[in-house]
Tab-separated table of C-alpha atoms and ligand atoms in Angstrom:
chain	number	residue	atom	x	y	z
A	73	MET	CA	-16.629	-11.970	-50.063
A	74	GLY	CA	-20.364	-12.489	-50.553
A	75	SER	CA	-23.572	-14.058	-49.325
A	76	THR	CA	-25.584	-16.701	-51.021
A	77	ILE	CA	-28.725	-18.764	-50.549
A	78	ILE	CA	-27.689	-22.412	-50.276
A	79	GLY	CA	-31.106	-23.910	-49.484
A	80	THR	CA	-34.804	-23.052	-49.448
A	81	GLY	CA	-37.908	-24.668	-47.996
A	82	SER	CA	-41.572	-23.952	-47.524
A	83	TYR	CA	-44.522	-25.372	-45.658
A	84	LEU	CA	-48.212	-24.971	-46.373
A	85	PRO	CA	-50.848	-26.365	-44.029
A	86	GLU	CA	-53.043	-29.070	-45.554
A	87	LYS	CA	-56.445	-27.513	-44.929
A	88	ILE	CA	-57.766	-25.598	-47.947
A	89	LEU	CA	-60.283	-22.756	-47.705
A	90	THR	CA	-61.859	-22.257	-51.137
A	91	ASN	CA	-63.803	-19.348	-52.567
A	92	ALA	CA	-66.872	-21.602	-52.430
A	93	ASP	CA	-66.316	-22.002	-48.664
A	94	LEU	CA	-66.096	-18.213	-48.268
A	95	GLU	CA	-69.337	-17.763	-50.244
A	96	LYS	CA	-71.032	-19.553	-47.339
A	97	MET	CA	-69.389	-17.304	-44.733
A	98	VAL	CA	-69.715	-13.746	-46.152
A	99	ASP	CA	-71.534	-11.924	-48.960
A	100	THR	CA	-69.022	-12.642	-51.728
A	101	SER	CA	-68.661	-14.729	-54.875
A	102	ASP	CA	-65.987	-16.826	-56.535
A	103	GLU	CA	-66.329	-14.568	-59.581
A	104	TRP	CA	-65.633	-11.372	-57.539
A	105	ILE	CA	-62.663	-12.883	-55.705
A	106	VAL	CA	-61.041	-14.342	-58.831
A	107	THR	CA	-61.508	-11.278	-61.039
A	108	ARG	CA	-60.546	-8.709	-58.343
A	109	THR	CA	-57.695	-10.635	-56.693
A	110	GLY	CA	-56.741	-13.788	-58.668
A	111	ILE	CA	-57.167	-15.937	-55.536
A	112	LYS	CA	-58.965	-19.304	-55.745
A	113	GLU	CA	-58.008	-20.871	-52.451
A	114	ARG	CA	-55.782	-20.395	-49.426
A	115	ARG	CA	-54.306	-22.657	-46.689
A	116	ILE	CA	-55.419	-22.546	-43.058
A	117	CYS	CA	-53.376	-24.025	-40.223
A	118	SER	CA	-54.930	-26.465	-37.777
A	119	GLU	CA	-55.995	-25.317	-34.308
A	120	ASN	CA	-53.004	-26.902	-32.591
A	121	MET	CA	-50.447	-25.180	-34.857
A	122	SER	CA	-48.982	-21.690	-34.628
A	123	SER	CA	-46.501	-19.681	-36.685
A	124	SER	CA	-43.470	-21.358	-35.071
A	125	ASP	CA	-44.762	-24.804	-36.113
A	126	LEU	CA	-45.115	-23.677	-39.720
A	127	GLY	CA	-41.673	-22.061	-39.541
A	128	VAL	CA	-40.048	-25.207	-38.115
A	129	GLU	CA	-41.386	-27.338	-40.984
A	130	ALA	CA	-40.129	-24.859	-43.591
A	131	ALA	CA	-36.762	-24.606	-41.795
A	132	LYS	CA	-36.264	-28.389	-41.742
A	133	LYS	CA	-36.786	-28.503	-45.509
A	134	ALA	CA	-34.353	-25.614	-46.100
A	135	ILE	CA	-31.701	-27.304	-43.922
A	136	LEU	CA	-32.148	-30.532	-45.896
A	137	ASP	CA	-32.026	-28.662	-49.203
A	138	ALA	CA	-28.814	-26.899	-48.157
A	139	GLY	CA	-27.230	-30.220	-47.218
A	140	ILE	CA	-26.055	-28.884	-43.876
A	141	SER	CA	-26.488	-30.008	-40.303
A	142	ALA	CA	-28.783	-27.852	-38.149
A	143	ASP	CA	-25.833	-27.398	-35.754
A	144	GLU	CA	-24.093	-25.236	-38.367
A	145	ILE	CA	-26.738	-22.486	-38.039
A	146	GLU	CA	-25.394	-19.490	-36.108
A	147	MET	CA	-28.430	-17.200	-36.172
A	148	ILE	CA	-32.199	-17.412	-36.735
A	149	ILE	CA	-34.106	-14.407	-38.066
A	150	CYS	CA	-37.878	-14.842	-38.155
A	151	ALA	CA	-40.090	-12.406	-40.072
A	152	THR	CA	-43.635	-12.512	-38.749
A	153	ILE	CA	-46.568	-10.305	-37.808
A	154	THR	CA	-48.357	-13.274	-36.271
A	155	SER	CA	-45.807	-14.303	-33.658
A	156	ASP	CA	-46.782	-17.176	-31.362
A	157	MET	CA	-47.064	-14.677	-28.474
A	158	PRO	CA	-45.818	-11.109	-27.727
A	159	PHE	CA	-42.616	-12.593	-26.333
A	160	PRO	CA	-40.378	-14.561	-26.415
A	161	SER	CA	-39.601	-14.189	-30.087
A	162	THR	CA	-40.899	-16.777	-32.516
A	163	ALA	CA	-37.270	-17.201	-33.638
A	164	CYS	CA	-36.367	-18.371	-30.097
A	165	ILE	CA	-39.328	-20.763	-30.068
A	166	ILE	CA	-38.244	-22.172	-33.431
A	167	GLN	CA	-34.662	-22.478	-32.138
A	168	SER	CA	-35.895	-24.617	-29.245
A	169	LYS	CA	-38.117	-26.762	-31.483
A	170	LEU	CA	-35.156	-27.394	-33.799
A	171	GLY	CA	-33.099	-28.520	-30.787
A	172	LEU	CA	-30.594	-25.674	-31.161
A	173	ASP	CA	-29.067	-23.639	-28.370
A	174	ASN	CA	-26.781	-20.698	-27.711
A	175	ILE	CA	-27.151	-18.888	-31.041
A	176	ALA	CA	-28.551	-15.436	-31.887
A	177	CYS	CA	-32.330	-15.431	-32.508
A	178	PHE	CA	-34.706	-12.542	-33.090
A	179	ASP	CA	-37.903	-11.570	-34.915
A	180	ILE	CA	-38.435	-8.728	-37.344
A	181	SER	CA	-41.733	-6.950	-37.948
A	182	SER	CA	-41.806	-5.667	-41.518
A	183	ALA	CA	-45.071	-7.369	-42.515
A	184	CYS	CA	-45.108	-8.612	-46.129
A	185	SER	CA	-41.616	-7.193	-46.751
A	186	GLY	CA	-40.194	-9.233	-43.861
A	187	PHE	CA	-38.598	-12.047	-45.864
A	188	ILE	CA	-36.609	-9.649	-48.063
A	189	TYR	CA	-35.687	-7.530	-45.004
A	190	GLY	CA	-34.558	-10.767	-43.299
A	191	LEU	CA	-32.460	-11.858	-46.288
A	192	GLU	CA	-30.760	-8.450	-46.318
A	193	LEU	CA	-29.984	-8.659	-42.597
A	194	ALA	CA	-28.553	-12.139	-43.142
A	195	ARG	CA	-26.498	-10.829	-46.061
A	196	SER	CA	-25.063	-8.061	-43.870
A	197	PHE	CA	-24.159	-10.509	-41.096
A	198	THR	CA	-22.594	-13.110	-43.427
A	199	ASN	CA	-20.909	-10.873	-46.010
A	200	ASN	CA	-17.782	-10.268	-43.988
A	201	GLY	CA	-17.707	-13.793	-42.600
A	202	CYS	CA	-18.655	-12.853	-39.010
A	203	TYR	CA	-21.483	-15.368	-39.313
A	204	ARG	CA	-21.236	-18.297	-41.693
A	205	LYS	CA	-24.796	-19.654	-41.875
A	206	ILE	CA	-28.055	-17.932	-40.994
A	207	LEU	CA	-31.567	-19.349	-41.104
A	208	VAL	CA	-34.094	-16.803	-42.370
A	209	ILE	CA	-37.733	-17.733	-41.822
A	210	ALA	CA	-41.029	-16.078	-42.701
A	211	ALA	CA	-43.929	-17.700	-40.869
A	212	GLU	CA	-47.469	-16.396	-40.793
A	213	CYS	CA	-50.788	-17.618	-39.419
A	214	MET	CA	-52.799	-14.824	-40.994
A	215	SER	CA	-56.017	-16.766	-40.320
A	216	ARG	CA	-55.545	-15.952	-36.606
A	217	VAL	CA	-55.815	-12.206	-37.283
A	218	THR	CA	-58.484	-12.408	-39.978
A	219	ASP	CA	-62.034	-11.231	-39.357
A	220	TYR	CA	-64.162	-13.849	-41.133
A	221	THR	CA	-67.145	-11.465	-41.010
A	222	ASP	CA	-65.260	-8.795	-43.049
A	223	ARG	CA	-65.504	-9.682	-46.736
A	224	SER	CA	-63.057	-6.958	-47.756
A	225	THR	CA	-60.137	-8.731	-46.029
A	226	CYS	CA	-61.065	-12.361	-45.262
A	227	VAL	CA	-60.958	-13.449	-48.905
A	228	LEU	CA	-57.344	-12.306	-49.238
A	229	LEU	CA	-55.353	-14.024	-46.504
A	230	GLY	CA	-53.802	-17.436	-45.912
A	231	ASP	CA	-51.251	-19.269	-43.745
A	232	GLY	CA	-47.794	-20.571	-44.671
A	233	ALA	CA	-44.075	-20.398	-44.046
A	234	ALA	CA	-40.827	-20.207	-45.970
A	235	ALA	CA	-37.173	-20.515	-45.039
A	236	ALA	CA	-33.774	-19.921	-46.590
A	237	ILE	CA	-30.249	-20.683	-45.456
A	238	VAL	CA	-27.983	-17.720	-46.178
A	239	SER	CA	-24.299	-18.573	-46.183
A	240	HIS	CA	-21.050	-16.623	-46.350
A	241	SER	CA	-19.454	-17.333	-49.722
A	242	GLY	CA	-16.192	-16.665	-51.468
A	243	ASP	CA	-17.655	-15.108	-54.626
A	244	THR	CA	-19.730	-12.037	-55.403
A	245	ASP	CA	-22.703	-13.953	-56.833
A	246	GLY	CA	-25.646	-14.762	-54.562
A	247	ILE	CA	-27.562	-11.924	-52.894
A	248	ILE	CA	-26.068	-8.996	-54.787
A	249	ASP	CA	-28.001	-6.054	-53.390
A	250	SER	CA	-31.216	-5.109	-51.572
A	251	TYR	CA	-33.268	-1.962	-51.354
A	252	LEU	CA	-35.417	-1.455	-48.237
A	253	GLY	CA	-37.961	1.330	-47.776
A	254	SER	CA	-40.839	2.361	-45.557
A	255	SER	CA	-43.285	5.171	-44.896
A	256	GLY	CA	-44.771	5.189	-41.389
A	257	LYS	CA	-47.202	7.970	-42.247
A	258	TYR	CA	-49.339	5.363	-44.033
A	259	GLY	CA	-49.449	3.056	-41.004
A	260	ASN	CA	-53.181	3.545	-40.508
A	261	LEU	CA	-53.998	2.056	-43.925
A	262	LEU	CA	-53.088	-1.480	-42.855
A	263	TYR	CA	-52.880	-2.494	-39.201
A	264	ILE	CA	-54.222	-4.412	-36.210
A	265	PRO	CA	-55.607	-1.799	-33.785
A	266	ALA	CA	-55.446	-3.687	-30.463
A	267	GLY	CA	-53.322	-6.148	-28.541
A	268	GLY	CA	-50.267	-3.937	-28.097
A	269	SER	CA	-49.321	-1.361	-25.455
A	270	LYS	CA	-51.537	1.307	-27.006
A	271	LEU	CA	-54.763	-0.674	-26.748
A	272	PRO	CA	-54.271	-3.807	-24.645
A	273	ALA	CA	-56.740	-6.656	-24.903
A	274	SER	CA	-60.042	-6.057	-23.133
A	275	HIS	CA	-63.621	-7.286	-23.460
A	276	GLU	CA	-64.271	-4.169	-25.522
A	277	THR	CA	-61.383	-4.704	-27.973
A	278	VAL	CA	-62.488	-8.303	-28.469
A	279	SER	CA	-66.164	-7.515	-28.995
A	280	ASN	CA	-65.270	-4.695	-31.418
A	281	HIS	CA	-63.082	-7.029	-33.537
A	282	LEU	CA	-60.012	-4.858	-32.895
A	283	HIS	CA	-57.570	-7.774	-32.851
A	284	PHE	CA	-58.130	-8.383	-36.547
A	285	MET	CA	-56.366	-6.896	-39.550
A	286	LYS	CA	-57.945	-3.703	-40.958
A	287	MET	CA	-57.108	-2.388	-44.413
A	288	GLU	CA	-58.043	0.519	-46.683
A	289	GLY	CA	-57.791	-1.757	-49.710
A	290	SER	CA	-57.965	0.608	-52.645
A	291	ALA	CA	-55.566	3.176	-51.074
A	292	VAL	CA	-53.079	0.386	-50.311
A	293	PHE	CA	-53.507	-0.975	-53.838
A	294	LYS	CA	-52.404	2.280	-55.503
A	295	ILE	CA	-49.404	2.774	-53.231
A	296	ALA	CA	-48.411	-0.893	-53.663
A	297	VAL	CA	-48.062	-0.663	-57.448
A	298	ASN	CA	-45.998	2.545	-57.233
A	299	ALA	CA	-43.837	1.445	-54.298
A	300	MET	CA	-42.986	-1.980	-55.767
A	301	SER	CA	-42.240	-0.516	-59.217
A	302	SER	CA	-40.033	2.142	-57.641
A	303	ALA	CA	-38.230	-0.450	-55.470
A	304	ILE	CA	-37.432	-2.457	-58.618
A	305	LYS	CA	-36.306	0.658	-60.521
A	306	LYS	CA	-33.982	1.688	-57.670
A	307	ILE	CA	-32.276	-1.690	-57.476
A	308	PHE	CA	-32.005	-1.943	-61.267
A	309	GLU	CA	-30.450	1.532	-61.539
A	310	ARG	CA	-28.036	0.952	-58.687
A	311	ASN	CA	-26.744	-2.237	-60.325
A	312	ASN	CA	-27.005	-1.120	-63.967
A	313	ILE	CA	-29.582	-3.841	-64.680
A	314	HIS	CA	-32.398	-3.695	-67.235
A	315	ALA	CA	-35.714	-5.559	-67.261
A	316	GLU	CA	-34.482	-7.901	-70.024
A	317	ASP	CA	-31.526	-9.015	-67.834
A	318	ILE	CA	-33.883	-10.570	-65.298
A	319	SER	CA	-34.702	-14.292	-65.563
A	320	LEU	CA	-37.501	-14.198	-63.009
A	321	LEU	CA	-39.381	-11.543	-61.052
A	322	ILE	CA	-40.814	-12.826	-57.758
A	323	PRO	CA	-43.334	-10.300	-56.453
A	324	HIS	CA	-45.359	-10.309	-53.242
A	325	GLN	CA	-48.602	-12.176	-53.869
A	326	ALA	CA	-51.279	-9.760	-52.621
A	327	ASN	CA	-53.378	-9.268	-55.738
A	328	ILE	CA	-52.883	-10.467	-59.329
A	329	ARG	CA	-53.836	-6.981	-60.568
A	330	ILE	CA	-51.028	-5.439	-58.469
A	331	ILE	CA	-48.575	-8.013	-59.879
A	332	GLN	CA	-49.710	-7.312	-63.451
A	333	GLY	CA	-49.499	-3.529	-62.846
A	334	VAL	CA	-45.940	-3.791	-61.536
A	335	ALA	CA	-44.854	-6.095	-64.398
A	336	ARG	CA	-46.413	-3.742	-66.951
A	337	SER	CA	-44.766	-0.640	-65.505
A	338	MET	CA	-41.372	-2.392	-65.427
A	339	GLY	CA	-41.685	-3.866	-68.945
A	340	VAL	CA	-41.314	-7.432	-67.618
A	341	PRO	CA	-43.473	-9.962	-69.548
A	342	MET	CA	-45.773	-12.085	-67.357
A	343	GLU	CA	-43.926	-15.254	-68.509
A	344	LYS	CA	-41.000	-13.975	-66.424
A	345	VAL	CA	-43.138	-13.304	-63.337
A	346	PHE	CA	-43.717	-16.015	-60.738
A	347	VAL	CA	-47.355	-16.243	-59.640
A	348	ASN	CA	-48.883	-18.680	-57.151
A	349	ILE	CA	-51.496	-16.390	-55.606
A	350	GLU	CA	-54.359	-18.555	-56.881
A	351	LYS	CA	-53.319	-21.370	-54.472
A	352	TYR	CA	-52.395	-19.476	-51.314
A	353	GLY	CA	-53.662	-15.869	-51.296
A	354	ASN	CA	-51.631	-13.342	-49.332
A	355	MET	CA	-49.446	-14.978	-46.649
A	356	SER	CA	-47.742	-11.715	-45.669
A	357	ALA	CA	-43.965	-12.238	-45.208
A	358	ALA	CA	-44.221	-15.889	-46.257
A	359	SER	CA	-45.548	-15.094	-49.757
A	360	VAL	CA	-42.295	-14.219	-51.544
A	361	GLY	CA	-40.381	-16.894	-49.628
A	362	VAL	CA	-42.813	-19.633	-50.624
A	363	ALA	CA	-42.758	-18.303	-54.191
A	364	LEU	CA	-38.930	-18.423	-54.250
A	365	ASP	CA	-38.897	-22.013	-52.988
A	366	GLU	CA	-41.599	-23.132	-55.443
A	367	ALA	CA	-39.835	-21.387	-58.338
A	368	VAL	CA	-36.566	-23.202	-57.526
A	369	LYS	CA	-38.256	-26.593	-57.088
A	370	ALA	CA	-40.296	-26.106	-60.306
A	371	GLY	CA	-37.090	-25.524	-62.300
A	372	ARG	CA	-37.911	-21.869	-62.984
A	373	ILE	CA	-34.535	-20.764	-61.544
A	374	HIS	CA	-31.153	-22.147	-62.642
A	375	LYS	CA	-27.553	-21.478	-61.707
A	376	GLY	CA	-26.471	-18.143	-63.198
A	377	ASP	CA	-30.014	-16.688	-63.410
A	378	LEU	CA	-30.630	-13.161	-62.198
A	379	VAL	CA	-33.692	-13.081	-59.919
A	380	CYS	CA	-35.436	-10.006	-58.559
A	381	MET	CA	-37.710	-10.282	-55.513
A	382	VAL	CA	-40.018	-7.416	-54.543
A	383	SER	CA	-42.524	-6.938	-51.774
A	384	PHE	CA	-44.804	-4.461	-50.092
A	385	GLY	CA	-46.823	-4.433	-46.875
A	386	ALA	CA	-47.921	-2.876	-43.610
A	387	GLY	CA	-45.804	-0.072	-42.212
A	388	LEU	CA	-46.017	0.737	-44.982
A	389	THR	CA	-42.829	-1.086	-45.987
A	390	TRP	CA	-41.372	-2.206	-49.292
A	391	ALA	CA	-38.264	-4.057	-50.384
A	392	SER	CA	-36.512	-5.495	-53.402
A	393	ASN	CA	-33.386	-7.535	-53.950
A	394	LEU	CA	-31.259	-8.955	-56.739
A	395	ILE	CA	-29.948	-12.493	-56.543
A	396	ARG	CA	-27.507	-14.085	-58.991
A	397	TRP	CA	-28.557	-17.676	-58.307
A	398	ASN	CA	-25.429	-19.753	-57.752
A	399	LYS	CA	-26.758	-23.023	-56.390
A	400	ASP	CA	-26.473	-26.078	-58.631
A	401	ASP	CA	-29.808	-27.466	-59.968
B	1924	UT7	O1	-50.125	-7.488	-48.426
B	1924	UT7	C1	-50.197	-6.141	-48.113
B	1924	UT7	C2	-50.709	-5.354	-49.161
B	1924	UT7	N1	-52.092	-5.605	-49.445
B	1924	UT7	C3	-52.515	-5.300	-50.622
B	1924	UT7	O2	-51.707	-4.901	-51.421
B	1924	UT7	C4	-53.987	-5.370	-50.931
B	1924	UT7	C5	-54.344	-4.145	-51.772
B	1924	UT7	N2	-55.769	-4.029	-52.082
B	1924	UT7	C6	-56.425	-4.874	-52.876
B	1924	UT7	O3	-55.916	-5.886	-53.286
B	1924	UT7	C7	-57.813	-4.497	-53.317
B	1924	UT7	O4	-58.046	-3.145	-52.993
B	1924	UT7	C8	-58.941	-5.368	-52.693
B	1924	UT7	C9	-58.892	-6.759	-53.284
B	1924	UT7	C10	-58.788	-5.421	-51.204
B	1924	UT7	C11	-60.303	-4.771	-53.047
B	1924	UT7	O5	-60.448	-4.655	-54.452
B	1924	UT7	P1	-60.952	-3.290	-55.083
B	1924	UT7	O6	-61.076	-3.535	-56.533
B	1924	UT7	O7	-60.019	-2.207	-54.627
B	1924	UT7	O8	-62.380	-3.143	-54.461
B	1924	UT7	P2	-62.977	-1.958	-53.554
B	1924	UT7	O9	-62.398	-2.021	-52.187
B	1924	UT7	O10	-62.880	-0.666	-54.315
B	1924	UT7	O11	-64.494	-2.392	-53.504
B	1924	UT7	C12	-65.293	-2.460	-54.684
B	1924	UT7	C13	-66.623	-3.057	-54.299
B	1924	UT7	C14	-67.234	-2.430	-53.045
B	1924	UT7	O12	-68.639	-2.355	-53.243
B	1924	UT7	P3	-69.336	-0.982	-53.679
B	1924	UT7	O13	-68.994	-0.010	-52.591
B	1924	UT7	O14	-68.720	-0.624	-54.985
B	1924	UT7	O15	-70.769	-1.363	-53.756
B	1924	UT7	C15	-66.933	-3.430	-51.974
B	1924	UT7	O16	-67.881	-3.388	-50.923
B	1924	UT7	O17	-66.460	-4.454	-53.989
B	1924	UT7	C16	-67.049	-4.725	-52.723
B	1924	UT7	N3	-66.338	-5.818	-52.101
B	1924	UT7	C17	-66.663	-7.101	-52.301
B	1924	UT7	N4	-67.643	-7.663	-53.034
B	1924	UT7	C18	-67.707	-9.017	-53.030
B	1924	UT7	C19	-65.254	-5.754	-51.285
B	1924	UT7	N5	-64.887	-6.996	-50.939
B	1924	UT7	C20	-65.744	-7.846	-51.560
B	1924	UT7	C21	-65.865	-9.242	-51.608
B	1924	UT7	N6	-66.845	-9.788	-52.340
B	1924	UT7	N7	-65.029	-10.069	-50.948
C-alpha cells in the first residue's frame, strides 16, 4: 500500500517582468534585487487569465505526463491564496474547465506550503486505495495581490502553476512521509489585510492598498530559515535519513539567501539543491511544484532517487516531505 507521483506539469505565463522593468516602477536596482534575493525576473499572467487558467494548463501537462485519461481523476485539490474568487473553489472551476464532473474538489489555503500540504492530503486519500488518482494543483496569480508601489514586496513575487497526479500504488516507494507545521501567532507578519469577512472591500480598503500582500520581510526571513531546517530535520529523524542520503533538496523559492542558509544548516551541498528563483521569483504554493516538475524534466531526478521537498509561508506554515521517486525516466 502506498502513494506515488505518476506525472507532473507546470505552466508559466509568457510575459516576463525583469529587474530592469522594476527599476522604472519603484526605487530599486537590479544589483539590490539580485544580491538580496537572487531574483532576475518573474512571470506575469495576462489580464484575461486567472489562477484557474494557469492551473488548468499545468494540470493538462501532468495528465499527459502520467499517461492517464482525465476521466480517471477522482479528486482535485487546489492550493492557492489567489483563488479566482472567494467562492466557488478554484478546484471546482478547474474541474469544469477540464470537462470533469461529479468528483470531489476543494481548495486549501496554506500559502507557500500549499503544494506539500496538498500532496500529503492526496497521499492520505490514496494510501488505502479509497481514491486511486488525485490531481494536486498549486496555482497562483501573485501579481494580482502585489502592490507595485511597495519595493519591499513587489520585486519578490511572480505568477505560475504546478500540478501532480498522485496515485494509489502497490509498493511503499513514492511519497514516503510528510511533516506539516504552522504557527498562527505569526500571522500578522505576512498577510492581506482586507477582502475577507473581517475587513470587506470598501473605497477605503482600496485606497489604502489593503488588498495587497504585506510582509515584515526580515522577521519572516529569520523564521523561514529555522522553520525549514527544522522541518527537514524532523522528517529525516522520523525516517532515519541523513543529508547524504538525499539526491535532491527542493526548497521553496522565496530568497536565495534563505535557500543557502537552509542548505548550510542541513549540510546539503548546493549542487544537490534545486534552484530556479532567478527565473520566477516567489510564486507562493506554485514554487516547489514548478521546481519539482523542472527538476524531473531536466533529468535531475531519476527512478530510485530520494527527494526532499520543503516549504514555508504565510500562516505561518511550513512543510516537508520525502519522496522515493519511482517513475521511469
Ligand atoms: O514566501 C513566503 C516567505 N517569504 C519570505 O521568506 C521572504 C523573507 N524575506 C526576505 O526575503 C527578505 O527579508 C527581503 C528580500 C524581503 C528583504 O531583504 P532584507 O535583506 O531583509 O532587507 P531589509 O528588509 O532589512 O531592508 C534593507 C534595506 C532597507 O533600507 P534601509 O532601511 O536599510 O535604508 C530597505 O528599505 O533595503 C531596503 N529595501 C530595498 N532597497 C532597494 C527594501 N526593498 C528594497 C528594494 N530595493 N526592492
